[in-house]
Short mmCIF file of C-alpha atoms and ligand atoms in Angstrom, two decimals:
data_model
loop_
_atom_site.label_atom_id
_atom_site.label_comp_id
_atom_site.label_asym_id
_atom_site.label_seq_id
_atom_site.Cartn_x
_atom_site.Cartn_y
_atom_site.Cartn_z
CA MET A 175 0.00 0.00 0.00
CA ALA A 176 1.41 3.43 -0.93
CA SER A 177 2.47 5.63 1.95
CA LYS A 178 0.57 8.80 2.77
CA LYS A 179 2.34 12.10 3.17
CA ILE A 180 1.23 14.21 6.12
CA CYS A 181 2.30 17.80 6.61
CA VAL A 182 2.48 18.54 10.34
CA PHE A 183 2.10 22.07 11.72
CA PRO A 184 2.62 21.84 15.50
CA GLY A 185 2.01 25.60 15.86
CA ASP A 186 2.21 27.56 19.11
CA GLY A 187 1.51 27.18 22.83
CA ILE A 188 0.19 23.71 23.65
CA GLY A 189 0.14 22.85 19.91
CA PRO A 190 3.53 21.05 19.89
CA GLU A 191 2.69 19.28 23.19
CA VAL A 192 -0.57 17.75 21.97
CA MET A 193 0.84 17.10 18.49
CA ARG A 194 3.64 14.96 19.95
CA GLU A 195 1.09 12.63 21.54
CA ALA A 196 -1.16 12.53 18.48
CA LEU A 197 1.74 11.60 16.18
CA ALA A 198 2.81 8.87 18.59
CA VAL A 199 -0.74 7.47 18.46
CA LEU A 200 -0.56 7.57 14.65
CA ARG A 201 2.69 5.58 14.77
CA THR A 202 1.00 2.99 16.97
CA VAL A 203 -1.84 2.69 14.45
CA GLU A 204 0.75 2.28 11.70
CA THR A 205 2.49 -0.49 13.64
CA VAL A 206 -0.61 -2.45 14.64
CA SER A 207 -2.34 -2.11 11.27
CA GLY A 208 0.79 -3.40 9.54
CA GLY A 209 -0.40 -1.90 6.28
CA ARG A 210 -0.41 1.76 5.42
CA ARG A 211 2.72 3.83 6.11
CA PHE A 212 2.64 7.50 7.02
CA GLU A 213 5.42 9.91 6.08
CA THR A 214 5.36 13.07 8.15
CA GLU A 215 7.12 16.36 7.52
CA GLU A 216 6.97 19.31 9.92
CA ALA A 217 6.53 22.95 8.96
CA LEU A 218 6.02 26.19 10.87
CA VAL A 219 2.84 28.21 11.05
CA GLY A 220 1.59 31.07 13.21
CA GLY A 221 3.79 32.63 15.88
CA ALA A 222 6.45 29.95 15.43
CA SER A 223 6.75 30.87 11.74
CA TYR A 224 6.74 34.59 12.54
CA GLU A 225 9.65 34.12 14.96
CA ALA A 226 11.68 32.15 12.40
CA HIS A 227 10.73 33.91 9.17
CA GLY A 228 8.90 37.15 10.02
CA THR A 229 5.63 35.89 8.53
CA PRO A 230 2.91 33.55 9.89
CA MET A 231 3.09 31.32 6.77
CA THR A 232 5.92 31.07 4.25
CA PRO A 233 5.46 30.15 0.57
CA ASP A 234 7.60 27.02 1.22
CA ALA A 235 5.32 25.86 4.05
CA LEU A 236 2.27 26.45 1.87
CA ALA A 237 3.86 24.51 -1.00
CA LEU A 238 4.62 21.61 1.34
CA ALA A 239 1.00 21.66 2.56
CA LYS A 240 -0.32 21.62 -1.00
CA ALA A 241 1.90 18.69 -1.93
CA SER A 242 0.71 16.56 1.01
CA ASP A 243 -2.16 14.09 1.31
CA ALA A 244 -3.40 15.64 4.58
CA LEU A 245 -2.44 18.25 7.15
CA LEU A 246 -2.37 18.08 10.93
CA LEU A 247 -2.32 21.33 12.88
CA GLY A 248 -1.92 21.95 16.63
CA ALA A 249 -3.02 25.52 17.28
CA VAL A 250 -1.68 28.99 16.65
CA GLY A 251 -1.53 32.29 18.50
CA GLY A 252 -0.61 33.80 21.83
CA PRO A 253 -0.48 37.16 23.60
CA LYS A 254 3.11 37.72 22.45
CA TRP A 255 1.90 38.24 18.89
CA ASP A 256 -1.36 40.10 19.59
CA VAL A 257 0.46 43.42 19.21
CA LEU A 258 1.50 42.68 15.61
CA PRO A 259 -0.24 44.24 12.62
CA PHE A 260 -3.20 42.10 11.56
CA ASP A 261 -1.54 40.54 8.52
CA LEU A 262 1.40 39.26 10.56
CA ARG A 263 -0.64 37.71 13.36
CA PRO A 264 -0.54 33.92 13.77
CA GLU A 265 -4.27 33.51 13.06
CA ARG A 266 -3.74 35.05 9.61
CA GLY A 267 -1.41 32.16 8.77
CA LEU A 268 -4.16 29.69 9.54
CA LEU A 269 -6.90 31.64 7.76
CA GLY A 270 -4.65 31.93 4.71
CA LEU A 271 -3.93 28.21 4.78
CA ARG A 272 -7.65 27.38 4.88
CA ARG A 273 -8.36 29.74 2.01
CA GLU A 274 -5.39 28.72 -0.17
CA LEU A 275 -6.38 25.08 0.17
CA GLY A 276 -10.07 25.76 -0.52
CA LEU A 277 -11.14 24.24 2.81
CA PHE A 278 -14.65 25.64 2.79
CA ALA A 279 -16.34 23.19 5.18
CA ASN A 280 -15.33 22.68 8.78
CA LEU A 281 -16.77 19.57 10.41
CA ARG A 282 -16.98 19.80 14.18
CA PRO A 283 -18.46 16.81 15.91
CA ALA A 284 -19.59 17.20 19.53
CA VAL A 285 -19.87 13.80 21.15
CA VAL A 286 -20.37 13.13 24.84
CA PHE A 287 -18.25 10.24 26.06
CA ALA A 288 -20.29 8.39 28.68
CA PRO A 289 -17.59 8.56 31.41
CA LEU A 290 -17.47 12.36 31.02
CA ILE A 291 -21.18 13.03 31.44
CA ASP A 292 -20.60 14.55 34.86
CA ALA A 293 -17.83 16.82 33.50
CA SER A 294 -20.52 18.68 31.55
CA PRO A 295 -21.92 21.76 33.29
CA LEU A 296 -25.36 20.59 32.11
CA ARG A 297 -27.46 17.99 33.89
CA ARG A 298 -26.81 14.35 32.98
CA GLU A 299 -30.28 13.83 31.46
CA LEU A 300 -29.67 16.73 29.02
CA VAL A 301 -26.33 15.55 27.71
CA GLU A 302 -26.52 11.77 27.77
CA GLY A 303 -26.04 10.38 24.25
CA ILE A 304 -25.27 13.69 22.52
CA ASP A 305 -23.71 13.15 19.12
CA LEU A 306 -24.05 16.17 16.91
CA MET A 307 -22.07 17.46 13.95
CA VAL A 308 -21.74 21.14 13.19
CA VAL A 309 -20.75 22.01 9.62
CA ARG A 310 -19.28 25.50 9.69
CA GLU A 311 -18.66 27.45 6.49
CA LEU A 312 -14.96 28.28 6.66
CA THR A 313 -13.69 30.44 3.82
CA GLY A 314 -16.40 33.07 3.47
CA GLY A 315 -18.48 35.38 5.61
CA ILE A 316 -17.35 38.16 7.87
CA TYR A 317 -13.83 36.80 8.46
CA PHE A 318 -12.96 37.37 4.82
CA GLY A 319 -15.47 39.93 3.49
CA GLU A 320 -14.33 43.27 2.05
CA PRO A 321 -14.36 46.12 2.87
CA ARG A 322 -12.68 45.62 6.19
CA GLY A 323 -10.33 47.62 8.35
CA GLU A 324 -10.07 50.44 10.82
CA SER A 325 -10.24 54.04 9.75
CA VAL A 326 -11.37 57.46 10.85
CA ILE A 327 -14.56 58.49 9.08
CA ASP A 328 -15.78 62.06 9.59
CA GLY A 329 -13.51 62.30 12.60
CA VAL A 330 -14.92 59.15 14.24
CA GLU A 331 -12.82 56.01 14.75
CA THR A 332 -14.55 53.22 12.83
CA GLY A 333 -13.96 49.47 12.58
CA ILE A 334 -15.46 47.72 9.56
CA ASN A 335 -16.10 44.10 8.63
CA THR A 336 -18.42 42.76 5.98
CA GLU A 337 -20.58 39.65 6.05
CA ILE A 338 -20.84 38.44 2.48
CA TYR A 339 -22.00 35.12 1.00
CA THR A 340 -22.54 34.06 -2.59
CA ARG A 341 -24.89 31.34 -3.86
CA PRO A 342 -22.07 28.92 -4.82
CA GLU A 343 -20.46 29.30 -1.39
CA ILE A 344 -23.73 28.41 0.33
CA GLU A 345 -24.63 25.59 -2.05
CA ARG A 346 -21.37 23.71 -1.62
CA VAL A 347 -21.35 23.83 2.17
CA ALA A 348 -25.04 22.88 2.30
CA ARG A 349 -24.26 19.79 0.18
CA VAL A 350 -21.54 18.74 2.64
CA ALA A 351 -24.10 18.93 5.46
CA PHE A 352 -26.82 17.06 3.55
CA ASP A 353 -24.36 14.34 2.48
CA LEU A 354 -23.29 13.85 6.09
CA ALA A 355 -26.93 13.74 7.20
CA ARG A 356 -27.54 10.87 4.79
CA LYS A 357 -24.94 8.85 6.69
CA ARG A 358 -26.55 9.77 10.03
CA THR A 359 -30.20 10.39 10.93
CA ARG A 360 -31.15 12.40 7.83
CA ARG A 361 -31.82 15.64 9.70
CA VAL A 362 -30.22 19.03 9.08
CA THR A 363 -30.74 22.26 11.01
CA SER A 364 -29.58 25.36 9.14
CA VAL A 365 -28.70 28.26 11.43
CA ASP A 366 -28.78 31.90 10.30
CA LYS A 367 -30.08 35.34 11.22
CA PHE A 368 -32.42 35.92 8.31
CA ASN A 369 -34.69 38.26 10.22
CA VAL A 370 -32.01 40.99 10.16
CA LEU A 371 -29.17 40.06 7.75
CA GLU A 372 -29.53 40.01 3.97
CA SER A 373 -26.65 37.54 3.70
CA SER A 374 -28.76 35.24 5.89
CA VAL A 375 -31.84 35.75 3.69
CA LEU A 376 -29.81 34.33 0.80
CA TRP A 377 -28.36 31.59 3.05
CA HIS A 378 -31.83 30.53 4.17
CA ARG A 379 -33.20 30.45 0.62
CA VAL A 380 -30.28 28.62 -0.98
CA VAL A 381 -30.09 25.93 1.73
CA SER A 382 -33.85 25.38 1.34
CA GLU A 383 -33.50 25.04 -2.44
CA VAL A 384 -30.57 22.63 -2.29
CA GLY A 385 -32.48 20.56 0.27
CA ALA A 386 -35.74 20.47 -1.71
CA LYS A 387 -34.12 19.77 -5.11
CA GLU A 388 -31.23 17.46 -4.27
CA TYR A 389 -31.98 15.96 -0.86
CA PRO A 390 -35.74 15.45 -0.52
CA ASP A 391 -35.02 12.46 1.73
CA VAL A 392 -33.36 14.70 4.35
CA GLU A 393 -35.50 16.65 6.81
CA LEU A 394 -34.43 20.31 6.88
CA SER A 395 -35.30 22.83 9.57
CA HIS A 396 -34.12 26.40 10.08
CA MET A 397 -33.25 28.16 13.31
CA LEU A 398 -32.22 31.70 14.16
CA VAL A 399 -28.77 31.80 15.70
CA ASP A 400 -29.86 33.47 18.94
CA ASN A 401 -32.53 30.83 19.50
CA CYS A 402 -29.99 28.14 18.56
CA ALA A 403 -27.54 29.36 21.22
CA MET A 404 -30.35 28.94 23.74
CA GLN A 405 -31.62 25.59 22.38
CA LEU A 406 -28.11 24.11 22.52
CA ILE A 407 -28.26 24.50 26.30
CA ARG A 408 -31.99 23.80 26.77
CA ASN A 409 -32.18 20.62 24.71
CA PRO A 410 -28.99 19.76 22.78
CA ARG A 411 -30.23 16.28 21.85
CA GLN A 412 -32.72 17.79 19.37
CA PHE A 413 -29.82 18.43 16.95
CA ASP A 414 -28.01 16.08 14.61
CA VAL A 415 -26.29 17.84 11.67
CA MET A 416 -26.18 21.63 11.86
CA VAL A 417 -24.94 23.89 9.07
CA THR A 418 -24.08 27.53 9.58
CA THR A 419 -21.90 30.48 8.62
CA ASN A 420 -18.28 31.03 9.55
CA LEU A 421 -18.94 33.43 12.45
CA PHE A 422 -22.00 31.68 13.91
CA GLY A 423 -20.28 28.29 13.60
CA ASP A 424 -17.19 29.57 15.40
CA ILE A 425 -19.28 30.65 18.39
CA LEU A 426 -21.80 27.79 18.48
CA THR A 427 -19.12 25.11 18.34
CA ASP A 428 -17.33 26.53 21.38
CA GLU A 429 -20.70 26.46 23.15
CA ALA A 430 -21.27 22.87 22.02
CA SER A 431 -17.81 21.92 23.26
CA MET A 432 -18.66 22.93 26.81
CA ILE A 433 -21.77 20.75 26.71
CA THR A 434 -19.47 17.80 26.09
CA GLY A 435 -17.26 18.69 29.05
CA SER A 436 -14.16 20.41 27.68
CA ILE A 437 -12.85 22.20 24.66
CA GLY A 438 -9.84 19.87 25.01
CA MET A 439 -11.97 16.95 23.75
CA LEU A 440 -13.19 18.22 20.38
CA PRO A 441 -11.49 17.54 17.03
CA SER A 442 -12.32 19.07 13.67
CA ALA A 443 -11.85 18.40 9.98
CA SER A 444 -11.64 21.09 7.31
CA ILE A 445 -12.47 19.71 3.91
CA GLY A 446 -13.51 20.79 0.44
CA GLY A 447 -10.14 21.06 -1.30
CA LYS A 448 -7.71 18.40 -2.46
CA VAL A 449 -6.05 18.19 0.97
CA GLY A 450 -7.93 17.99 4.29
CA LEU A 451 -6.78 19.83 7.43
CA TYR A 452 -7.33 18.27 10.86
CA GLU A 453 -7.01 20.21 14.09
CA PRO A 454 -8.51 20.45 17.56
CA ILE A 455 -11.07 23.21 17.98
CA HIS A 456 -9.18 24.69 20.92
CA GLY A 457 -6.53 27.37 20.64
CA SER A 458 -2.94 27.48 21.83
CA ALA A 459 -3.98 27.80 25.51
CA PRO A 460 -1.12 30.11 26.54
CA ASP A 461 -2.25 29.88 30.18
CA ILE A 462 -1.21 26.21 30.39
CA ALA A 463 1.45 25.99 27.64
CA GLY A 464 4.70 24.33 28.69
CA LYS A 465 3.21 22.84 31.86
CA GLY A 466 2.58 19.37 30.47
CA VAL A 467 -1.09 19.44 31.52
CA ALA A 468 -2.90 20.02 28.20
CA ASN A 469 -5.50 17.48 27.14
CA PRO A 470 -4.19 15.82 23.95
CA LEU A 471 -7.45 14.00 23.17
CA ALA A 472 -8.87 16.62 20.75
CA MET A 473 -5.65 16.38 18.72
CA VAL A 474 -5.67 12.58 18.94
CA LEU A 475 -9.30 12.48 17.77
CA SER A 476 -8.34 14.84 14.91
CA VAL A 477 -5.96 12.10 13.73
CA ALA A 478 -8.93 9.70 13.76
CA MET A 479 -10.90 12.15 11.60
CA MET A 480 -7.96 12.31 9.17
CA LEU A 481 -7.92 8.53 8.86
CA LYS A 482 -11.67 8.53 8.23
CA TYR A 483 -12.10 11.47 5.86
CA SER A 484 -8.76 11.71 4.00
CA PHE A 485 -7.49 8.13 3.98
CA ASP A 486 -10.69 6.08 3.99
CA MET A 487 -9.51 4.10 7.03
CA PRO A 488 -12.70 3.90 9.16
CA VAL A 489 -11.57 0.78 11.02
CA GLU A 490 -8.32 2.37 12.20
CA ALA A 491 -10.18 5.61 13.04
CA ALA A 492 -12.57 3.57 15.21
CA TRP A 493 -9.60 2.01 17.07
CA ILE A 494 -8.57 5.50 18.16
CA GLU A 495 -12.10 6.57 19.09
CA LYS A 496 -12.65 3.39 21.09
CA ALA A 497 -9.23 3.76 22.71
CA VAL A 498 -10.13 7.27 23.90
CA ALA A 499 -13.45 5.97 25.29
CA ARG A 500 -11.59 3.15 27.02
CA VAL A 501 -9.00 5.42 28.64
CA LEU A 502 -11.79 7.66 29.95
CA ALA A 503 -13.73 4.65 31.21
CA ASP A 504 -10.55 3.53 33.02
CA GLY A 505 -10.67 6.86 34.87
CA TYR A 506 -7.71 8.74 33.35
CA ARG A 507 -8.32 12.50 33.26
CA THR A 508 -6.30 15.56 32.34
CA GLY A 509 -6.95 18.60 34.53
CA ASP A 510 -9.64 20.11 32.29
CA ILE A 511 -11.90 17.04 32.67
CA TYR A 512 -10.87 16.00 36.19
CA ARG A 513 -13.27 16.20 39.13
CA GLU A 514 -11.96 15.95 42.69
CA GLY A 515 -12.06 12.38 43.96
CA GLU A 516 -12.97 10.81 40.61
CA GLY A 517 -10.42 8.96 38.50
CA LYS A 518 -6.70 9.56 38.14
CA LYS A 519 -5.33 12.94 37.15
CA VAL A 520 -2.64 12.64 34.47
CA GLY A 521 -0.58 14.97 32.32
CA THR A 522 -0.36 15.26 28.54
CA THR A 523 2.29 12.57 28.07
CA GLU A 524 0.68 9.97 30.29
CA MET A 525 -2.68 10.49 28.62
CA GLY A 526 -0.96 9.89 25.26
CA ASP A 527 0.71 6.73 26.62
CA ARG A 528 -2.62 5.40 27.89
CA VAL A 529 -4.28 6.00 24.50
CA ARG A 530 -1.47 4.17 22.71
CA ASP A 531 -1.83 1.17 25.02
CA ALA A 532 -5.58 1.22 24.44
CA VAL A 533 -5.16 1.40 20.64
CA GLN A 534 -3.09 -1.77 20.80
CA LYS A 535 -5.83 -3.48 22.82
CA THR A 536 -8.77 -2.28 20.70
CA SER A 537 -6.97 -3.26 17.50
CA LEU A 538 -6.76 -6.84 18.78
CA GLU A 539 -10.54 -6.95 19.27
CA ARG A 540 -11.07 -7.24 15.50
P1 NAD B 893 -8.03 28.46 23.94
O1 NAD B 893 -8.87 27.43 23.31
O2 NAD B 893 -6.59 28.44 23.63
O3 NAD B 893 -8.18 28.35 25.55
C1 NAD B 893 -9.42 28.55 26.22
C2 NAD B 893 -9.37 27.87 27.59
O4 NAD B 893 -9.45 26.45 27.38
C3 NAD B 893 -8.07 28.12 28.34
O5 NAD B 893 -8.34 28.20 29.72
C4 NAD B 893 -7.24 26.88 28.05
O6 NAD B 893 -6.31 26.56 29.07
C5 NAD B 893 -8.32 25.80 27.91
N1 NAD B 893 -7.90 24.76 26.96
C6 NAD B 893 -7.86 24.86 25.61
N2 NAD B 893 -7.40 23.73 25.08
C7 NAD B 893 -7.15 22.90 26.10
C8 NAD B 893 -6.63 21.57 26.18
N3 NAD B 893 -6.29 20.86 25.09
N4 NAD B 893 -6.48 21.02 27.41
C9 NAD B 893 -6.82 21.69 28.51
N5 NAD B 893 -7.32 22.95 28.50
C10 NAD B 893 -7.47 23.54 27.30
O7 NAD B 893 -8.67 29.87 23.57
P2 NAD B 893 -8.13 31.36 23.87
O8 NAD B 893 -7.50 31.40 25.21
O9 NAD B 893 -9.27 32.24 23.56
O10 NAD B 893 -7.03 31.61 22.77
C11 NAD B 893 -5.63 31.46 22.99
C12 NAD B 893 -4.91 31.71 21.67
O11 NAD B 893 -5.27 30.68 20.74
C13 NAD B 893 -5.29 33.03 21.00
O12 NAD B 893 -4.12 33.59 20.45
C14 NAD B 893 -6.27 32.64 19.92
O13 NAD B 893 -6.27 33.52 18.84
C15 NAD B 893 -5.73 31.29 19.52
N6 NAD B 893 -6.72 30.39 18.91
C16 NAD B 893 -6.26 29.60 17.90
C17 NAD B 893 -7.10 28.67 17.32
C18 NAD B 893 -6.54 27.78 16.24
O14 NAD B 893 -5.34 27.70 16.11
N7 NAD B 893 -7.38 27.10 15.48
C19 NAD B 893 -8.42 28.52 17.78
C20 NAD B 893 -8.85 29.32 18.85
C21 NAD B 893 -7.98 30.25 19.41
#
């Protein structure tokens, strides 16, 4: 079987710490599967790239990414670089990467692992069995729209951003959501703000049309984003696949992550182009960077998503997912998911070790 080439961007803060564990888990999968080989090559992005090259993404790093079969990314950013001009900030490197690679759909699953039910701030009966998938539009909307910038207009300091969506941008992300729904419970909730935003009026109409014409077998409902933020807390189990804009998806997925217990648990996949990008939804967590306490499970589960979506290896992806469930069931917890008196508190490295052991065990249960 031909080897797969993975471009690895460890990034900033806890990025390199969680990436180390995720890559070690990948090597374990490689060993126990005895089939596919993975070649990895590291490159810099974000603050790390700025420090080395004066820019958050170099043309060489971008070329390497484009020539790969998949990308893994830790996280970028940190207070050190917040003072830089916008175009030099770490987050610009990541946004540029997503856009250059045409990664227009961001898949963010929020799954509650049974042993973590009590780590959720919501009551057990609200979160039990949650398994939802948010599809966030990733290369359009207010994060990219022009005009943008800060200026002084008529003597008044003014900050400007523009929410803009075109029909093709909405159609393609809607199709990703409907296709996913066909593999799940055939239900999609489209989230917008069509009562006040024209871009949402178009969003609402186009998603409805794609649904009616191409996916009549999928049940589509619409929800206003403010109501959705409330419903995610009131009754999160009502949702299966959700599809929404870049900005709304950014906010709602952080909310959904807390329902599941911790932002340190949630992976994501960015797809749409030739090469998929897999990263945790959390940031670089500067407050805990370098302390060896970060939860590596979101990064580890991002590797599972890569195996599933880029390499068509669902069996191996399931080994990792089951291994994570097993480690949690055995009581191992990093600080973010630990509750006093329950389970064993471990650091980043030990959590990675436990997952690797569990991958070996789950792979034998074929
Ligand atoms: P964050 O996700 O980095 O951290 C939020 C809180 O969650 C912190 O208390 C942190 O300690 C905790 N946390 C996050 N991941 C964790 C993990 N794996 N284990 C344990 N605890 C974890 O968000 P922030 O503090 O708003 O942002 C920090 C930096 O990260 C900023 O520069 C921001 O721009 C950047 N950021 C980058 C990405 C990305 O690279 N995709 C995403 C979000 C934020």
